[in-house]
PDB file of C-alpha atoms in Angstrom:
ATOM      1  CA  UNK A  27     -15.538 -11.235  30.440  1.00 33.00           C
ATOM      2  CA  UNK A  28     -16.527  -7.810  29.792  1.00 37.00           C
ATOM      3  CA  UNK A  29     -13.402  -5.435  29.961  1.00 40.00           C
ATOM      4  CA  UNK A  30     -10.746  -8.496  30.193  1.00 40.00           C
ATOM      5  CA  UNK A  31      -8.472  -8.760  26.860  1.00 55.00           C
ATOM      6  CA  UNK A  32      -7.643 -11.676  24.692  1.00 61.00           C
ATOM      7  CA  UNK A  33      -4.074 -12.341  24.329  1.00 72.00           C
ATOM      8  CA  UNK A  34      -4.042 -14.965  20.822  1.00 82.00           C
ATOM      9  CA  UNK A  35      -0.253 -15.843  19.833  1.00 92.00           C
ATOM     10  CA  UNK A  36       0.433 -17.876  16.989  1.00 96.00           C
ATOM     11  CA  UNK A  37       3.809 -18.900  15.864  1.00 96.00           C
ATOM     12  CA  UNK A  38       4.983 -19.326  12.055  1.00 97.00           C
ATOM     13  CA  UNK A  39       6.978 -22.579  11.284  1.00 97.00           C
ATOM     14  CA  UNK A  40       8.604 -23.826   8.504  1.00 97.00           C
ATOM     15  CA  UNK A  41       7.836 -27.009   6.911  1.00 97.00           C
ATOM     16  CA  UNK A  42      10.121 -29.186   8.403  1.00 97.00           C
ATOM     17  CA  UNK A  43       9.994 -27.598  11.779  1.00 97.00           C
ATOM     18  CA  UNK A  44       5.724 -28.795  11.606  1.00 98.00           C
ATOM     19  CA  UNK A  45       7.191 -32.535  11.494  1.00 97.00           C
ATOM     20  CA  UNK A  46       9.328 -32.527  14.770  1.00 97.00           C
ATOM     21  CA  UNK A  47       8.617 -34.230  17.197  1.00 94.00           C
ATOM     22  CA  UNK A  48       9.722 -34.038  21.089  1.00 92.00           C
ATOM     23  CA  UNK A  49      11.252 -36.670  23.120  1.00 91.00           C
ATOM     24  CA  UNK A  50       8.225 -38.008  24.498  1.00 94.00           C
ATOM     25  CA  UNK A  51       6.597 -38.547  20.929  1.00 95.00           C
ATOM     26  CA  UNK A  52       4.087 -35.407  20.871  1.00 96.00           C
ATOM     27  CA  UNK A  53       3.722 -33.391  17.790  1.00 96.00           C
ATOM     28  CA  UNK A  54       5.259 -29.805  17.313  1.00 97.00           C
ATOM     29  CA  UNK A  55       1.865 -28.621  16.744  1.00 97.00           C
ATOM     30  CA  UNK A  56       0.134 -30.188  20.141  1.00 96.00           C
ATOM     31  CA  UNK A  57       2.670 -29.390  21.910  1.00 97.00           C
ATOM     32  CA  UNK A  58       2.348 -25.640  20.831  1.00 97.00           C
ATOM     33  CA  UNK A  59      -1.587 -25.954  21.145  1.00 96.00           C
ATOM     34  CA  UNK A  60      -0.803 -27.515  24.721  1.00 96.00           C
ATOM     35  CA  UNK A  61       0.894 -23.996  25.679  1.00 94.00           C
ATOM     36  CA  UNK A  62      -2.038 -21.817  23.901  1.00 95.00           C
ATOM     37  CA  UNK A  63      -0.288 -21.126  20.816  1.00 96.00           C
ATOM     38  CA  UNK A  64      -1.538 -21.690  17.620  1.00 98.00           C
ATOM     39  CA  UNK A  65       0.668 -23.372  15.102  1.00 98.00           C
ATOM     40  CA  UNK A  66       1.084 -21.547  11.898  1.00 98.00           C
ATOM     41  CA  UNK A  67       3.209 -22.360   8.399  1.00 98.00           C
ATOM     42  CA  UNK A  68       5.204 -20.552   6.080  1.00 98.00           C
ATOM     43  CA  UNK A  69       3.633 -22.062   2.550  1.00 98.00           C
ATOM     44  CA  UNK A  70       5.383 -19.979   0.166  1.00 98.00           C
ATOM     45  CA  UNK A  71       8.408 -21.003  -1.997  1.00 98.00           C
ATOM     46  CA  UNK A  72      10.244 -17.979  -1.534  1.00 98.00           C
ATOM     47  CA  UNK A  73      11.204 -14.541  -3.738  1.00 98.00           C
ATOM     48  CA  UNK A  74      12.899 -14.702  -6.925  1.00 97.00           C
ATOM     49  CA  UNK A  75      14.149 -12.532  -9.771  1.00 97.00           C
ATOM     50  CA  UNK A  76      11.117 -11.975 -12.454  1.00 97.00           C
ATOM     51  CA  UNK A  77      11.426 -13.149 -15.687  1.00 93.00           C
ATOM     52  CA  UNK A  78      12.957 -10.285 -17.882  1.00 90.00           C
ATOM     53  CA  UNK A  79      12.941  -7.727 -14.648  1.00 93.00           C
ATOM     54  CA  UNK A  80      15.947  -9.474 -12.274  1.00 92.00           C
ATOM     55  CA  UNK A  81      15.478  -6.594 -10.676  1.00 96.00           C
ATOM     56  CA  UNK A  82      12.236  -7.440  -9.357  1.00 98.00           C
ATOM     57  CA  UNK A  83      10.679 -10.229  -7.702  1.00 98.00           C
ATOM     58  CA  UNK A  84       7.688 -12.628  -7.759  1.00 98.00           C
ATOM     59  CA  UNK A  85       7.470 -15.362  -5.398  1.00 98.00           C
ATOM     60  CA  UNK A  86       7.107 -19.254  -6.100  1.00 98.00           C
ATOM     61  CA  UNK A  87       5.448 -21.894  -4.663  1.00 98.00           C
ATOM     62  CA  UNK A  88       1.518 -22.528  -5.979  1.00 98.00           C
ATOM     63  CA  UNK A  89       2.366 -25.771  -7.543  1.00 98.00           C
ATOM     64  CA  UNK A  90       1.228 -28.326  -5.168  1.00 98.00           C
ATOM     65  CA  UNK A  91       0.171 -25.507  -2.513  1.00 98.00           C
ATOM     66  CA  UNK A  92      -3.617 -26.974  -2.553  1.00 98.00           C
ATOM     67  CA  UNK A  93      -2.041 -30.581  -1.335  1.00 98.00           C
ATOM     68  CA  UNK A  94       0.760 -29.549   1.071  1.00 98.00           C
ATOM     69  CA  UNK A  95      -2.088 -27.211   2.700  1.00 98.00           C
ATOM     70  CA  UNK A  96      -4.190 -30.291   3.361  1.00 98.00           C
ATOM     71  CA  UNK A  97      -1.517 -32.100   5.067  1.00 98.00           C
ATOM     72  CA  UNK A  98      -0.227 -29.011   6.875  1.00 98.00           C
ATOM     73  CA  UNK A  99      -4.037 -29.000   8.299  1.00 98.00           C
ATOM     74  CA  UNK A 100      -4.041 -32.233   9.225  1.00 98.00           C
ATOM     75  CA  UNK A 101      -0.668 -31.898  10.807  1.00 97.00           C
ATOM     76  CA  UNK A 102      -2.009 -29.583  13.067  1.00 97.00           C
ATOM     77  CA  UNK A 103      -1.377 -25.988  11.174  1.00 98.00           C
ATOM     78  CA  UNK A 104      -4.305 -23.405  11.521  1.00 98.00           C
ATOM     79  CA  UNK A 105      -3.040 -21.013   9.365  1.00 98.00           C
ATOM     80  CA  UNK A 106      -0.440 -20.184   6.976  1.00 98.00           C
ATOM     81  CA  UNK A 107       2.007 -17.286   5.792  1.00 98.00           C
ATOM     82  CA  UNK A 108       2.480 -15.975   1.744  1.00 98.00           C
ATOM     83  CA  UNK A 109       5.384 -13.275   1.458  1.00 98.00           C
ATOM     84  CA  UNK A 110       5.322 -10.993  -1.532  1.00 98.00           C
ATOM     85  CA  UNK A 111       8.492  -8.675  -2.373  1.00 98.00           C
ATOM     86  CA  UNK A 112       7.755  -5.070  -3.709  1.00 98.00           C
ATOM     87  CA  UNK A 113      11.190  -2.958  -4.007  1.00 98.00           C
ATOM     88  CA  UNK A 114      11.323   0.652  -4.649  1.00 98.00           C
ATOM     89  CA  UNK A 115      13.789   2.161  -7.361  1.00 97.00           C
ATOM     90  CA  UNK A 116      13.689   5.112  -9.345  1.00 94.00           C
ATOM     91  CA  UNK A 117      11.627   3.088 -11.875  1.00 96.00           C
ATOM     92  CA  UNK A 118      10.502   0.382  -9.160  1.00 98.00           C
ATOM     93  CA  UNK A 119       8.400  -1.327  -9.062  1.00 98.00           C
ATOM     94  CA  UNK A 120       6.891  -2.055 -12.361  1.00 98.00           C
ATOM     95  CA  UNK A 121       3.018  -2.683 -12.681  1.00 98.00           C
ATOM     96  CA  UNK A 122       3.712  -5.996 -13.941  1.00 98.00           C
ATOM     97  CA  UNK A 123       5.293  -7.363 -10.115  1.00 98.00           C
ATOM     98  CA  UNK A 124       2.957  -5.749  -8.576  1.00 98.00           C
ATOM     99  CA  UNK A 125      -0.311  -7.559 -10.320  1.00 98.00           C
ATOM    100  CA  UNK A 126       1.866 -10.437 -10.421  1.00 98.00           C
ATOM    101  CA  UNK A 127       2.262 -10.605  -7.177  1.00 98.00           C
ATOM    102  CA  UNK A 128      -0.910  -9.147  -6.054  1.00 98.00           C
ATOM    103  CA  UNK A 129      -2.226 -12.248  -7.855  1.00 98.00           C
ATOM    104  CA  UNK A 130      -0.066 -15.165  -6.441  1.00 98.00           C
ATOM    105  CA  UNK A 131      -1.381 -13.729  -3.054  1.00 98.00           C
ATOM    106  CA  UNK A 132      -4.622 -14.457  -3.941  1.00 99.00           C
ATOM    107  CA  UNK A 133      -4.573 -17.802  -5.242  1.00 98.00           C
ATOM    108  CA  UNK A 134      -2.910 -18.632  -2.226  1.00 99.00           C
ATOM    109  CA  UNK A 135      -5.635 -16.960   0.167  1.00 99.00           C
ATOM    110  CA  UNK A 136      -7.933 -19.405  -1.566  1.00 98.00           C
ATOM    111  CA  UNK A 137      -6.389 -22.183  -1.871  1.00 98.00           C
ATOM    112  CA  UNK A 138      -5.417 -21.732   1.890  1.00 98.00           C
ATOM    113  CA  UNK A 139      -8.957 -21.114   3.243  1.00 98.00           C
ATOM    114  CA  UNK A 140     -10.373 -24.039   0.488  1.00 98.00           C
ATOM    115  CA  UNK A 141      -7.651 -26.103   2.587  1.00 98.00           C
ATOM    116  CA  UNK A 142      -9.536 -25.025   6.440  1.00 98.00           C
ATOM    117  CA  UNK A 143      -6.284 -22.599   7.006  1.00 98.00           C
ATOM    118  CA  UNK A 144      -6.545 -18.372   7.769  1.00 98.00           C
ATOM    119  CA  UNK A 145      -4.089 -17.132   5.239  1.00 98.00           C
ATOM    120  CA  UNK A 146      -1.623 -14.078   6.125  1.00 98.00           C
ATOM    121  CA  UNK A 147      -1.420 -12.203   3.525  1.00 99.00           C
ATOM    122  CA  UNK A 148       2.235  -9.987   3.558  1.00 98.00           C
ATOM    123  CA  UNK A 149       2.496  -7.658   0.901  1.00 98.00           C
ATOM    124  CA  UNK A 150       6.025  -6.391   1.651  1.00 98.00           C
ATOM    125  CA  UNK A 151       7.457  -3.087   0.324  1.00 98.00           C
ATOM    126  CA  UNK A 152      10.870  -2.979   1.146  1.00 98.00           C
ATOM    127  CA  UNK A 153      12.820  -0.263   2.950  1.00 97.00           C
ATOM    128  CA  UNK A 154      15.942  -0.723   1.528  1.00 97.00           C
ATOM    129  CA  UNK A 155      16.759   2.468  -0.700  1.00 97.00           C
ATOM    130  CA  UNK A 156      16.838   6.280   0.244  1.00 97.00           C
ATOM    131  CA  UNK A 157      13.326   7.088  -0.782  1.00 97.00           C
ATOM    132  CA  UNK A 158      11.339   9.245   1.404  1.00 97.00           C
ATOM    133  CA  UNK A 159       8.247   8.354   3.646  1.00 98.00           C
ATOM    134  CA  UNK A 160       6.069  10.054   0.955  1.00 98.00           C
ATOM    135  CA  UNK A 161       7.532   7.562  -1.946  1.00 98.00           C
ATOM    136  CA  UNK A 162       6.843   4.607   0.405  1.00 98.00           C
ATOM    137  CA  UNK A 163       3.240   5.718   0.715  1.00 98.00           C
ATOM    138  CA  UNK A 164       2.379   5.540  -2.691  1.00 98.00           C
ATOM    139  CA  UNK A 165       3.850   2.367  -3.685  1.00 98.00           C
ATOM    140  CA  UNK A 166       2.075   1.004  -0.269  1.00 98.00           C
ATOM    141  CA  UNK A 167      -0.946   2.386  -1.579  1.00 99.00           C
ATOM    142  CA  UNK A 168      -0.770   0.514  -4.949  1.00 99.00           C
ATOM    143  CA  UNK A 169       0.230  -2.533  -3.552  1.00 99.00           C
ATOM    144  CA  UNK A 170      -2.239  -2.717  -1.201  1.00 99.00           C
ATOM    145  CA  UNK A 171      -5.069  -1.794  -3.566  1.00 99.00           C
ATOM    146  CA  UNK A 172      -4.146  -4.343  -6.111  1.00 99.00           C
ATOM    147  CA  UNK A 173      -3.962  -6.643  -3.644  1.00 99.00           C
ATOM    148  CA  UNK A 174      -7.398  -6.115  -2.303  1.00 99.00           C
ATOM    149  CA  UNK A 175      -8.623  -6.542  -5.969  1.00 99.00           C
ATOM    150  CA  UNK A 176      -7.139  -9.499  -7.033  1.00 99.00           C
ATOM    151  CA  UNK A 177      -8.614 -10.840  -3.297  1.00 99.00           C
ATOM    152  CA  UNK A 178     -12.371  -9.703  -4.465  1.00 98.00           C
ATOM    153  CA  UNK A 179     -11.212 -11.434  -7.907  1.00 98.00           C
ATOM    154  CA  UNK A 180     -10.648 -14.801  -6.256  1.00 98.00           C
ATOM    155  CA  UNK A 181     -13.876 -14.510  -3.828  1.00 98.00           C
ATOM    156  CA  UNK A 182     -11.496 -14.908  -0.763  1.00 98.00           C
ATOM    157  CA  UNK A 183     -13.632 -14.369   2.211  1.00 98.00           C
ATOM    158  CA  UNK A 184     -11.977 -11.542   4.690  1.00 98.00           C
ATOM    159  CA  UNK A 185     -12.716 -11.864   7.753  1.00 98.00           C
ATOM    160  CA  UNK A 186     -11.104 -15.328   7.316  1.00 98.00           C
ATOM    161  CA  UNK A 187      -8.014 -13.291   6.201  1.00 98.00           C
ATOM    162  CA  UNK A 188      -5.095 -11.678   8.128  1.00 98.00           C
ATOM    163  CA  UNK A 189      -2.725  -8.589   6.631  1.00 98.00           C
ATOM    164  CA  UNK A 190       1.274  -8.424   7.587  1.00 98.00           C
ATOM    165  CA  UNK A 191       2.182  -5.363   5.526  1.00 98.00           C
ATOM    166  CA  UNK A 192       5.100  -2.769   6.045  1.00 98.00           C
ATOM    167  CA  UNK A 193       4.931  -0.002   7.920  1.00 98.00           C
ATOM    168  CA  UNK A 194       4.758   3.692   5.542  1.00 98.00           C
ATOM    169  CA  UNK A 195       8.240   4.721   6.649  1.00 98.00           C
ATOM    170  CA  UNK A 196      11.287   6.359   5.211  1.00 98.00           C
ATOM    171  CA  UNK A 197      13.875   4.135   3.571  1.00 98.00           C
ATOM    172  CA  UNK A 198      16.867   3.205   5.710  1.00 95.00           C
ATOM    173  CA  UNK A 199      19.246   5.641   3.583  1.00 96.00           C
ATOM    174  CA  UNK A 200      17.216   8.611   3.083  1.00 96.00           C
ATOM    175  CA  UNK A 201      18.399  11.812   3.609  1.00 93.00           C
ATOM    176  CA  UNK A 202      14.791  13.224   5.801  1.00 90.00           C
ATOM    177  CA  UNK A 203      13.960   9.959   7.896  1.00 95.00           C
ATOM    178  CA  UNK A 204      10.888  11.024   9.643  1.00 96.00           C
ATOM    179  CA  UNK A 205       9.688  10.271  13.177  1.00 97.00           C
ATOM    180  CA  UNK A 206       7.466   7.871  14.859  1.00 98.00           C
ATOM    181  CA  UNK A 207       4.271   9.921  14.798  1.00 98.00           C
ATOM    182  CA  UNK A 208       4.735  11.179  11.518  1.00 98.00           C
ATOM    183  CA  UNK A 209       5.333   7.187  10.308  1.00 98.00           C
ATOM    184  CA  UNK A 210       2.105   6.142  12.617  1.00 98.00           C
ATOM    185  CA  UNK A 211      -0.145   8.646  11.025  1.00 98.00           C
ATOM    186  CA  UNK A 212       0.742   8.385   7.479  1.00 98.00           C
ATOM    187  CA  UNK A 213       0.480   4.222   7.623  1.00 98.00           C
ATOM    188  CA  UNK A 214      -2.847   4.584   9.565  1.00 98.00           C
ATOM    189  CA  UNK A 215      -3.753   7.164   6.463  1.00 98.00           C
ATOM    190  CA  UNK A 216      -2.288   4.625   4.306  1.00 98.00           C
ATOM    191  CA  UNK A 217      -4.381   1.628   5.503  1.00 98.00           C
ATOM    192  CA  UNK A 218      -7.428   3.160   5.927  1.00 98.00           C
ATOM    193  CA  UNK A 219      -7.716   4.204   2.146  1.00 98.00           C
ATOM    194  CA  UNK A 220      -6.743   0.508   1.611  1.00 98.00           C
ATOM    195  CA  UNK A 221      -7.647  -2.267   3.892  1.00 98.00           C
ATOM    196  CA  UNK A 222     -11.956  -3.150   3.801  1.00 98.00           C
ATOM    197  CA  UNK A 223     -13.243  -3.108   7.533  1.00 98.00           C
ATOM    198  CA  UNK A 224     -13.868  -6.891   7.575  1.00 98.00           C
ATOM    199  CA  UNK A 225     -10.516  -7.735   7.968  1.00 98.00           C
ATOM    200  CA  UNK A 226      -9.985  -8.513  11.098  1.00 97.00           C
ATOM    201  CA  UNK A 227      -6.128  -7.393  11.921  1.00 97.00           C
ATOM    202  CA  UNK A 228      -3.354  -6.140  10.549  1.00 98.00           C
ATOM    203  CA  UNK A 229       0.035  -7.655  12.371  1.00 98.00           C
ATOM    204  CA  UNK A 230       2.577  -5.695  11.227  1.00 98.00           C
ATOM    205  CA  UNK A 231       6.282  -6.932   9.713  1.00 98.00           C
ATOM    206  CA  UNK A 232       9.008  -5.198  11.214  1.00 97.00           C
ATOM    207  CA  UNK A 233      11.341  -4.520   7.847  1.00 95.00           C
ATOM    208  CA  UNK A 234      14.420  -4.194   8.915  1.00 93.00           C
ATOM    209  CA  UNK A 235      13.673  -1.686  11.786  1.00 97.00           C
ATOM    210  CA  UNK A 236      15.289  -1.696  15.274  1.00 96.00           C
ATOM    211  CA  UNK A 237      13.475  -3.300  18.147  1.00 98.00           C
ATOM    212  CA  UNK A 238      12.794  -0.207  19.384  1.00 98.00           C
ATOM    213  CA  UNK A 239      11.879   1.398  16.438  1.00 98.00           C
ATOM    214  CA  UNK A 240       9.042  -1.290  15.496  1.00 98.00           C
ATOM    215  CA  UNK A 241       7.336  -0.815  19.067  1.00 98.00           C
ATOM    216  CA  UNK A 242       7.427   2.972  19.221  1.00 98.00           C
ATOM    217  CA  UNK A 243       5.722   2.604  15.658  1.00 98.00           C
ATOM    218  CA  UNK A 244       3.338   0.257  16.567  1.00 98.00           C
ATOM    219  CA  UNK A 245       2.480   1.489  19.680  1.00 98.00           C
ATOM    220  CA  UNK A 246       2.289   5.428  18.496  1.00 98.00           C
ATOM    221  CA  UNK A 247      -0.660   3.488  15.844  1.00 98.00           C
ATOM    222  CA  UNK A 248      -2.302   1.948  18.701  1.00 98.00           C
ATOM    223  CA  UNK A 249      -2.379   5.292  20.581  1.00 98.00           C
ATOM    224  CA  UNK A 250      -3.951   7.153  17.640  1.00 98.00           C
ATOM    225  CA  UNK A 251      -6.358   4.458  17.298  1.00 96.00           C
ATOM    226  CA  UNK A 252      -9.396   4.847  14.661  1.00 95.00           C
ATOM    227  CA  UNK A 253      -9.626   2.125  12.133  1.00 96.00           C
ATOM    228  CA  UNK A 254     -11.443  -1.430  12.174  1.00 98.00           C
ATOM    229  CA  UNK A 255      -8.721  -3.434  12.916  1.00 98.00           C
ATOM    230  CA  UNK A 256      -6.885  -5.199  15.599  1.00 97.00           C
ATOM    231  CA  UNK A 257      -3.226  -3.797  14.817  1.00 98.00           C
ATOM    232  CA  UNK A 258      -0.542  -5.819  16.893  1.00 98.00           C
ATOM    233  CA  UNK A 259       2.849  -7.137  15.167  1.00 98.00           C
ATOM    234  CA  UNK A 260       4.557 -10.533  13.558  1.00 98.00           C
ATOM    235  CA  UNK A 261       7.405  -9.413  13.952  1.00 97.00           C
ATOM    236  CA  UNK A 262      10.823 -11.130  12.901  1.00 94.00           C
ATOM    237  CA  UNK A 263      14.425  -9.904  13.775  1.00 93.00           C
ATOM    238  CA  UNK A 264      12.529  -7.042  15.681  1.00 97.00           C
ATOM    239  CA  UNK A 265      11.548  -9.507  18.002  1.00 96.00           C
ATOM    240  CA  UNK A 266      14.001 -11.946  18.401  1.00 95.00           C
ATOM    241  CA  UNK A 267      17.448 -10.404  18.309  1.00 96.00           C
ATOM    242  CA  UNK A 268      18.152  -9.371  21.733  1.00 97.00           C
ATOM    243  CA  UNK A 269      17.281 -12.889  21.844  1.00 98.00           C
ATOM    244  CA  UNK A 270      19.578 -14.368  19.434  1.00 97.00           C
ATOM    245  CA  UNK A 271      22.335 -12.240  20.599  1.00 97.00           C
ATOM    246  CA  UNK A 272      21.788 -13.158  24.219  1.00 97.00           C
ATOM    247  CA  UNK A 273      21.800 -17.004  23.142  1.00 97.00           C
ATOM    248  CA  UNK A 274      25.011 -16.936  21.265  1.00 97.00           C
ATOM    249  CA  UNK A 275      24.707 -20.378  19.588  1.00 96.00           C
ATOM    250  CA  UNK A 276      25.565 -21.526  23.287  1.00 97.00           C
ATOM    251  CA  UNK A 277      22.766 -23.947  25.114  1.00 94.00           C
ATOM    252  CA  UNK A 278      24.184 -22.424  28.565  1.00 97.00           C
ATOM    253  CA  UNK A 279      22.808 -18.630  27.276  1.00 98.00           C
ATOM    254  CA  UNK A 280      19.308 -20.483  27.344  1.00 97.00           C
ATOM    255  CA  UNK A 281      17.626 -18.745  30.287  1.00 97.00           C
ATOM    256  CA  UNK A 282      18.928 -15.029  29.392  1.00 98.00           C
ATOM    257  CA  UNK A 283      17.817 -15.449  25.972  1.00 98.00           C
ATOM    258  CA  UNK A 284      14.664 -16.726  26.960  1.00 96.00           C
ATOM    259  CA  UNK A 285      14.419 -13.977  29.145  1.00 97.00           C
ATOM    260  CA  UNK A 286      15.602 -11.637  26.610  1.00 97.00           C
ATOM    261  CA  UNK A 287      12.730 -12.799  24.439  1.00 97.00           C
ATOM    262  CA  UNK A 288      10.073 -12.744  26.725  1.00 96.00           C
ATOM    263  CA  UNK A 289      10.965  -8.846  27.400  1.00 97.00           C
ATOM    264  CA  UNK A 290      10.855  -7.895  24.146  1.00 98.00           C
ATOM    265  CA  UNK A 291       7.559  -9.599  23.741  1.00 96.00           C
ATOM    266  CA  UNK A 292       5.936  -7.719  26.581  1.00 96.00           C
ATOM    267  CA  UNK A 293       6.943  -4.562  25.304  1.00 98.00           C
ATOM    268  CA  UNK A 294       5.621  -5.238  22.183  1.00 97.00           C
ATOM    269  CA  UNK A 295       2.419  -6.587  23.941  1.00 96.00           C
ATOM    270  CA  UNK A 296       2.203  -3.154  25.242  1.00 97.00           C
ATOM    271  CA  UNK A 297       2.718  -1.321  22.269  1.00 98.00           C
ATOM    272  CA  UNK A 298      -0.240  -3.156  20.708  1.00 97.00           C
ATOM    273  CA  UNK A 299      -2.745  -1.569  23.222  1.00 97.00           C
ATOM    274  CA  UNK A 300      -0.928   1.824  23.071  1.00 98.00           C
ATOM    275  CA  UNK A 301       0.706   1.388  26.506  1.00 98.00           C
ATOM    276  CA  UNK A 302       4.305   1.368  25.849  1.00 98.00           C
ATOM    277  CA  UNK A 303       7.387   3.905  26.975  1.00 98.00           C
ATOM    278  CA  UNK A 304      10.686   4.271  26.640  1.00 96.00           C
ATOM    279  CA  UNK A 305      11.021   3.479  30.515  1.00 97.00           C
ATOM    280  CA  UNK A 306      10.149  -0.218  29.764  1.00 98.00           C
ATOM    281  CA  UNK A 307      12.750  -0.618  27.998  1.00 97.00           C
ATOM    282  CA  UNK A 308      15.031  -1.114  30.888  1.00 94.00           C
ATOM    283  CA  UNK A 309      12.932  -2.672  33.222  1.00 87.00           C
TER     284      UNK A 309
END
């Protein structure tokens, strides 16, 4: 209805998660399609040191991708997760990782949407380092471009496409971190020179930030406001660990943790129309 927002949550499993079943026989997949989510799957064979650049890192996993895609579809998966590792040094990172990995993204976009599933595409430049907000911004902007051209390359179609990139943000060890408006206006900057208006969203990783942190950001983004794109979050420890640490490894913690996550995820729900404060945090 006119004026009434669409709240779409997917979740990301991996592989052997998909196969579980609950007591009763049903599927992971219908029974998260039973509660409105949409079941997603991490495809990709994870990062690992580059031939002749250890330093660097391409990620594995396209042999066999076009076959476990078609069973992940027909196990119920609707769309699927690639991560790619980009690390800043003071020579970092070479233009061989990122084509390299600019192109593994892309064959597995295709191969993804040739298989019936919306690939995420997650480009991620780390934050690990002491570079400055202004270093992050240009490798961003490289990766992101290259990315986009190896895309066009493979004739991936984009609106069938989502993007989970970092946030343009100072590394956790620099010297001049910057604040949240000044991190929401250069990644907005950074984006727009980047990301073609027919993608539909961009969910943003969290990186290593705080929980805190990775609302304010997101939300500060969503209250500038400007570009194409839905931009909301896919978050990971930013997310859950108020969870985790409420749970304790300890089925009793259940409820708290579940409460604990559900908190979190409100906040950030806010955050992704603009709508978030401080106060919430202890409501």
């Amino acid at each position: 209805a006119p004026g009434m927002e669409q709240h779409i949550s997917g979740v990301i499993l991996f592989d052997e998660t998909l196969r579980q079943a609950a007591s009763d026989g049903r599927g992971m997949a219908k029974i998260l399609r039973a509660k409105g989510v949409i079941p997603g799957i991490k495809v990709d064979g994870g990062a690992h040191p580059m031939d002749g650049a250890p330093d660097e890192k391409l990620t594995a996993g396209l042999d066999g991708l076009a076959e476990r895609c078609a069973e992940y579809y027909a196990l119920g998966a609707r769309f699927d997760k690639w991560r790619a590792v980009i690390t800043i040094g003071d020579t970092l990172p070479s233009a061989a990782c990122v084509q390299a990995n600019a192109d593994a993204l892309a064959d597995y976009a295709r191969i993804s949407q040739d298989a019936g599933l919306v690939p995420i595409v997650e480009p991620e430049v780390m934050m690990d380092g002491n570079h400055s907000i202004g270093r992050c911004y240009k490798v961003t902007e490289w990766t992101l471009n290259t990315v986009y051209a190896a895309l066009a390359d493979r004739g991936v179609h984009l609106p069938g496409t989502l993007l989970k990139p970092n946030m343009v943000i100072s590394a956790n060890d620099a010297d001049d971190r910057v604040g949240v408006e000044e991190v929401a206006r250069k990644t907005l900057r950074c984006l727009k020179a980047t990301v073609p208006a027919e993608v539909p969203g961009v969910m943003f990783l969290s990186g290593g930030q705080s929980e805190q942190e990775a609302t304010a950001h997101l939300n500060a983004m969503n209250a500038i406001g400007g570009g194409p794109w839905e931009l909301s979050f896919s978050y990971g420890r930013a997310l859950q660990q108020s969870a985790l640490y409420a749970w304790g490894g300890d089925s009793a913690n259940c409820t708290v943790a579940q409460a604990a996550f559900l908190h979190r995820a409100r906040l950030n729900g806010a955050a992704r129309y603009g709508r978030y404060a401080t106060e919430m945090e202890a409501e």
